[in-house]
XYZ file of C-alpha atoms in Angstrom:
281
model
C -4.226 3.912 20.062
C -3.636 0.321 21.073
C -3.621 -1.879 18.270
C -3.429 -5.523 19.172
C -3.443 -8.727 16.558
C -3.488 -12.119 17.824
C -3.207 -15.426 15.752
C -5.507 -17.707 15.539
C -4.795 -21.259 17.173
C -6.588 -23.943 16.243
C -6.150 -25.253 12.888
C -9.768 -26.282 12.245
C -10.762 -22.301 12.662
C -7.575 -21.212 11.842
C -8.913 -22.416 8.190
C -11.875 -20.075 8.686
C -10.453 -17.298 10.509
C -7.444 -14.487 9.731
C -6.553 -13.459 13.076
C -8.703 -11.432 16.315
C -7.809 -7.768 16.082
C -8.057 -5.815 18.986
C -8.996 -1.540 19.485
C -8.409 0.077 22.637
C -8.128 3.848 23.860
C -9.177 5.072 27.151
C -8.504 8.948 26.060
C -11.192 11.355 24.669
C -8.873 12.575 22.513
C -10.141 12.068 19.217
C -8.103 9.954 16.866
C -8.623 8.695 13.024
C -7.668 6.608 10.778
C -8.060 4.790 7.000
C -7.993 1.933 6.124
C -8.489 0.188 2.424
C -10.170 -2.552 0.515
C -9.675 -5.635 1.474
C -10.913 -9.330 0.714
C -11.468 -10.308 4.853
C -14.497 -9.807 6.396
C -14.526 -7.962 9.811
C -17.088 -8.642 12.744
C -16.351 -5.994 14.934
C -17.490 -6.124 18.300
C -17.563 -2.686 20.499
C -17.714 -2.954 24.273
C -19.692 0.393 25.115
C -19.856 2.673 21.803
C -22.443 4.296 19.497
C -21.579 3.503 16.507
C -23.109 5.847 13.027
C -22.029 4.238 9.629
C -22.360 6.240 6.567
C -21.937 4.332 3.114
C -23.007 5.739 -0.301
C -21.261 6.908 -3.563
C -19.299 10.049 -2.008
C -18.799 8.722 1.319
C -17.818 5.536 3.470
C -17.411 6.788 7.010
C -17.549 5.244 10.859
C -18.089 7.021 13.355
C -17.145 5.628 17.288
C -18.628 7.859 19.819
C -18.753 6.422 23.262
C -21.900 4.338 24.722
C -23.983 2.670 27.350
C -24.066 -1.052 25.725
C -22.399 -3.055 23.142
C -23.334 -3.010 19.589
C -21.935 -5.232 16.536
C -21.846 -4.715 12.591
C -19.773 -6.257 9.853
C -17.124 -4.149 7.658
C -15.714 -5.429 4.993
C -15.017 -5.052 0.700
C -14.863 -1.416 0.498
C -15.111 -0.064 -2.934
C -13.197 3.380 -1.435
C -10.953 4.475 1.544
C -12.936 3.550 4.837
C -12.530 6.399 7.574
C -13.195 5.540 10.897
C -13.536 8.254 13.657
C -13.114 7.602 17.462
C -14.318 10.495 19.664
C -13.928 8.783 22.725
C -12.280 5.718 24.680
C -12.914 2.587 22.585
C -12.518 -1.011 23.265
C -13.195 -3.222 20.083
C -13.058 -6.460 18.924
C -12.738 -7.269 15.005
C -12.713 -11.181 13.983
C -11.268 -11.013 10.402
C -12.796 -13.692 8.671
C -11.321 -15.161 5.355
C -13.593 -14.793 2.244
C -16.583 -16.830 2.463
C -15.543 -18.241 5.837
C -18.202 -16.540 8.094
C -21.332 -18.505 6.488
C -19.780 -21.593 7.626
C -21.282 -20.412 10.776
C -24.851 -18.531 9.933
C -27.371 -19.722 7.319
C -28.310 -16.070 6.395
C -26.507 -14.009 2.827
C -23.609 -12.558 3.832
C -25.243 -9.447 1.500
C -27.966 -8.985 3.839
C -26.176 -8.825 6.959
C -24.516 -5.670 5.602
C -26.741 -3.333 6.870
C -27.830 -5.114 10.350
C -26.988 -3.787 13.612
C -26.179 -5.011 15.935
C -25.346 -8.044 13.570
C -24.309 -10.557 16.806
C -28.347 -11.576 17.427
C -28.659 -12.198 13.443
C -25.452 -14.401 13.395
C -25.472 -16.331 16.962
C -29.280 -15.603 17.671
C -29.711 -16.962 21.756
C -26.091 -16.691 22.356
C -24.846 -13.423 21.944
C -25.358 -11.780 25.015
C -22.770 -15.220 26.712
C -20.313 -13.866 23.867
C -20.254 -10.569 24.847
C -20.036 -11.390 28.905
C -17.735 -13.790 28.561
C -15.277 -11.497 26.470
C -15.947 -8.983 28.018
C -15.538 -9.901 31.374
C -11.698 -10.042 31.144
C -9.029 -6.890 30.165
C -6.646 -9.929 29.218
C -6.632 -9.799 25.679
C -5.268 -13.587 25.242
C -7.975 -14.416 27.563
C -10.564 -12.892 25.096
C -8.843 -14.560 22.346
C -8.934 -18.069 24.138
C -13.079 -17.389 24.974
C -13.179 -16.794 20.938
C -12.412 -19.726 19.429
C -14.246 -22.584 21.300
C -17.670 -20.623 20.954
C -17.370 -20.044 16.970
C -16.030 -23.824 17.008
C -19.264 -24.707 18.874
C -21.636 -22.568 16.327
C -20.070 -24.188 12.893
C -22.698 -25.632 10.815
C -22.562 -29.234 9.854
C -22.622 -27.857 6.230
C -19.101 -26.962 4.233
C -18.361 -24.065 2.243
C -20.337 -24.420 -1.047
C -17.521 -26.090 -3.408
C -18.028 -23.497 -5.878
C -17.817 -20.847 -4.147
C -14.575 -22.425 -2.339
C -12.709 -23.354 -5.977
C -13.595 -20.149 -7.319
C -11.997 -18.323 -4.208
C -9.126 -20.261 -4.790
C -8.650 -19.791 -8.252
C -9.184 -16.135 -8.220
C -6.312 -15.753 -5.373
C -3.569 -18.046 -6.456
C -3.847 -17.846 -10.347
C -1.230 -16.223 -12.341
C -3.678 -14.429 -13.831
C -7.184 -12.582 -12.566
C -9.843 -14.389 -14.572
C -12.492 -12.503 -16.256
C -16.206 -13.382 -14.683
C -17.436 -14.809 -17.764
C -14.831 -17.411 -17.913
C -14.880 -18.041 -14.592
C -18.444 -18.776 -14.641
C -18.169 -20.907 -17.930
C -15.270 -22.606 -16.108
C -18.366 -24.244 -13.427
C -20.424 -24.613 -16.087
C -22.868 -21.517 -14.714
C -23.790 -18.312 -15.960
C -22.843 -15.296 -15.261
C -26.225 -14.035 -13.024
C -26.263 -17.845 -10.844
C -22.421 -16.981 -9.749
C -22.851 -13.617 -9.188
C -26.011 -14.655 -7.074
C -23.830 -17.259 -5.031
C -20.919 -14.598 -4.069
C -23.221 -12.138 -2.891
C -24.842 -14.934 -0.518
C -21.707 -16.499 0.529
C -18.991 -13.591 -0.010
C -21.171 -10.282 0.460
C -19.236 -8.910 -2.514
C -19.838 -9.635 -7.060
C -17.133 -11.874 -8.550
C -15.991 -8.970 -10.165
C -15.931 -6.896 -7.567
C -13.771 -9.521 -5.735
C -11.271 -10.371 -8.151
C -11.050 -6.503 -8.312
C -10.327 -6.194 -4.813
C -7.760 -9.279 -4.700
C -5.625 -7.106 -7.558
C -5.545 -4.446 -5.765
C -4.607 -5.767 -2.425
C -2.119 -7.721 -3.933
C -0.298 -4.441 -5.729
C -0.774 -3.103 -2.724
C 1.349 -5.266 -0.507
C 3.678 -5.149 -2.917
C 3.630 -1.301 -3.143
C 4.510 -0.581 0.035
C 8.214 -1.801 -0.076
C 8.925 -1.231 -3.056
C 11.003 1.666 -4.234
C 9.530 4.605 -6.435
C 11.687 3.668 -9.190
C 10.171 0.164 -9.436
C 6.383 1.463 -9.441
C 6.399 0.305 -13.133
C 7.161 -3.331 -12.137
C 4.765 -3.482 -9.605
C 1.657 -2.358 -11.809
C 2.918 -5.218 -14.308
C 3.105 -7.461 -11.665
C -0.516 -6.556 -10.562
C -1.626 -7.580 -14.383
C -2.527 -3.978 -15.124
C -2.426 -2.723 -18.291
C -0.015 0.180 -18.124
C 1.653 2.305 -14.349
C -0.961 5.259 -15.460
C -3.793 2.680 -15.395
C -2.137 1.158 -11.569
C -1.576 4.553 -10.178
C -5.353 5.850 -10.982
C -6.811 2.382 -9.852
C -4.455 2.720 -6.251
C -5.948 6.444 -6.055
C -9.598 5.831 -6.180
C -9.386 3.005 -3.665
C -7.180 4.506 -1.322
C -7.565 8.315 -2.182
C -3.745 8.296 -2.164
C -1.452 8.499 -5.147
C 1.321 5.198 -4.778
C 4.248 7.490 -3.888
C 1.756 9.130 -1.208
C 0.541 5.932 0.231
C 3.946 4.646 0.278
C 5.234 7.742 2.361
C 1.992 7.890 4.916
C 1.033 4.002 5.681
C 2.246 2.474 8.512
C 1.738 -1.224 9.263
C 0.739 -2.859 12.271
C 2.247 -6.075 13.161
C 2.755 -6.819 9.585
C -0.730 -7.097 8.573
C -2.926 -3.962 8.800
C -2.115 -1.002 6.474
C -3.555 2.028 7.174
C -3.134 5.539 7.710
C -3.371 7.059 10.877
C -4.525 10.783 11.091
C -1.660 12.240 12.889
C 0.352 11.303 9.754
C -1.143 13.280 7.480
C -0.396 16.618 9.762
């Protein structure tokens, strides 16, 4: 499977969208890969595929099969490893939004959009077909990215991101310590239930789950390139109480111990950390 990541060129849009991610596969040979919890929200758009997404207490799996029409859905903020099985040809576009940024394009609650498919009709009512026809009328991925940018810019809402969400995300992402949710709420003179509703509405994840995901991703990014002898230092830098706690957290969110994860993971273009099925053989 071919993976291509294209950076956003427009400065205004770059604040909201991290990048455009393209998956392409022409053959019918099954292919599977596993990714891990992330803070980015992915709007996945499929050209001609049927998607069956199963997520519950024991499973977090997406099966993509050949179809006859386009579809779309949101992914992100997984509480466990996310495994994707591709059963045939694939032509998929992912728009990776920064945390909270999708609300710049829709008045709908992100939490309510999770189960919706196709989700494009809800995000851009009256314009989804225009986007699909424009984007998939060319096979040139850079042309697709060039068409995505003005489409998104034209659909920006006049209201900016909620200021409390914006400052809360900044505090979690850039702080030297992961804040306790109660402290985070108190710093903005909110009760925890109000902060929870704001996060679910604008981010799609609770404040506690989001802070845990941030800590995990920071630790994961360091783990991938750190010698095994320095794992205790990685745990310390990730603000875990000890290495055993860190190891348990890593295994719960990835399905692998830190050593296994380091051996089997691949990094695509410096951004996408995943475990393709061939690496597990």
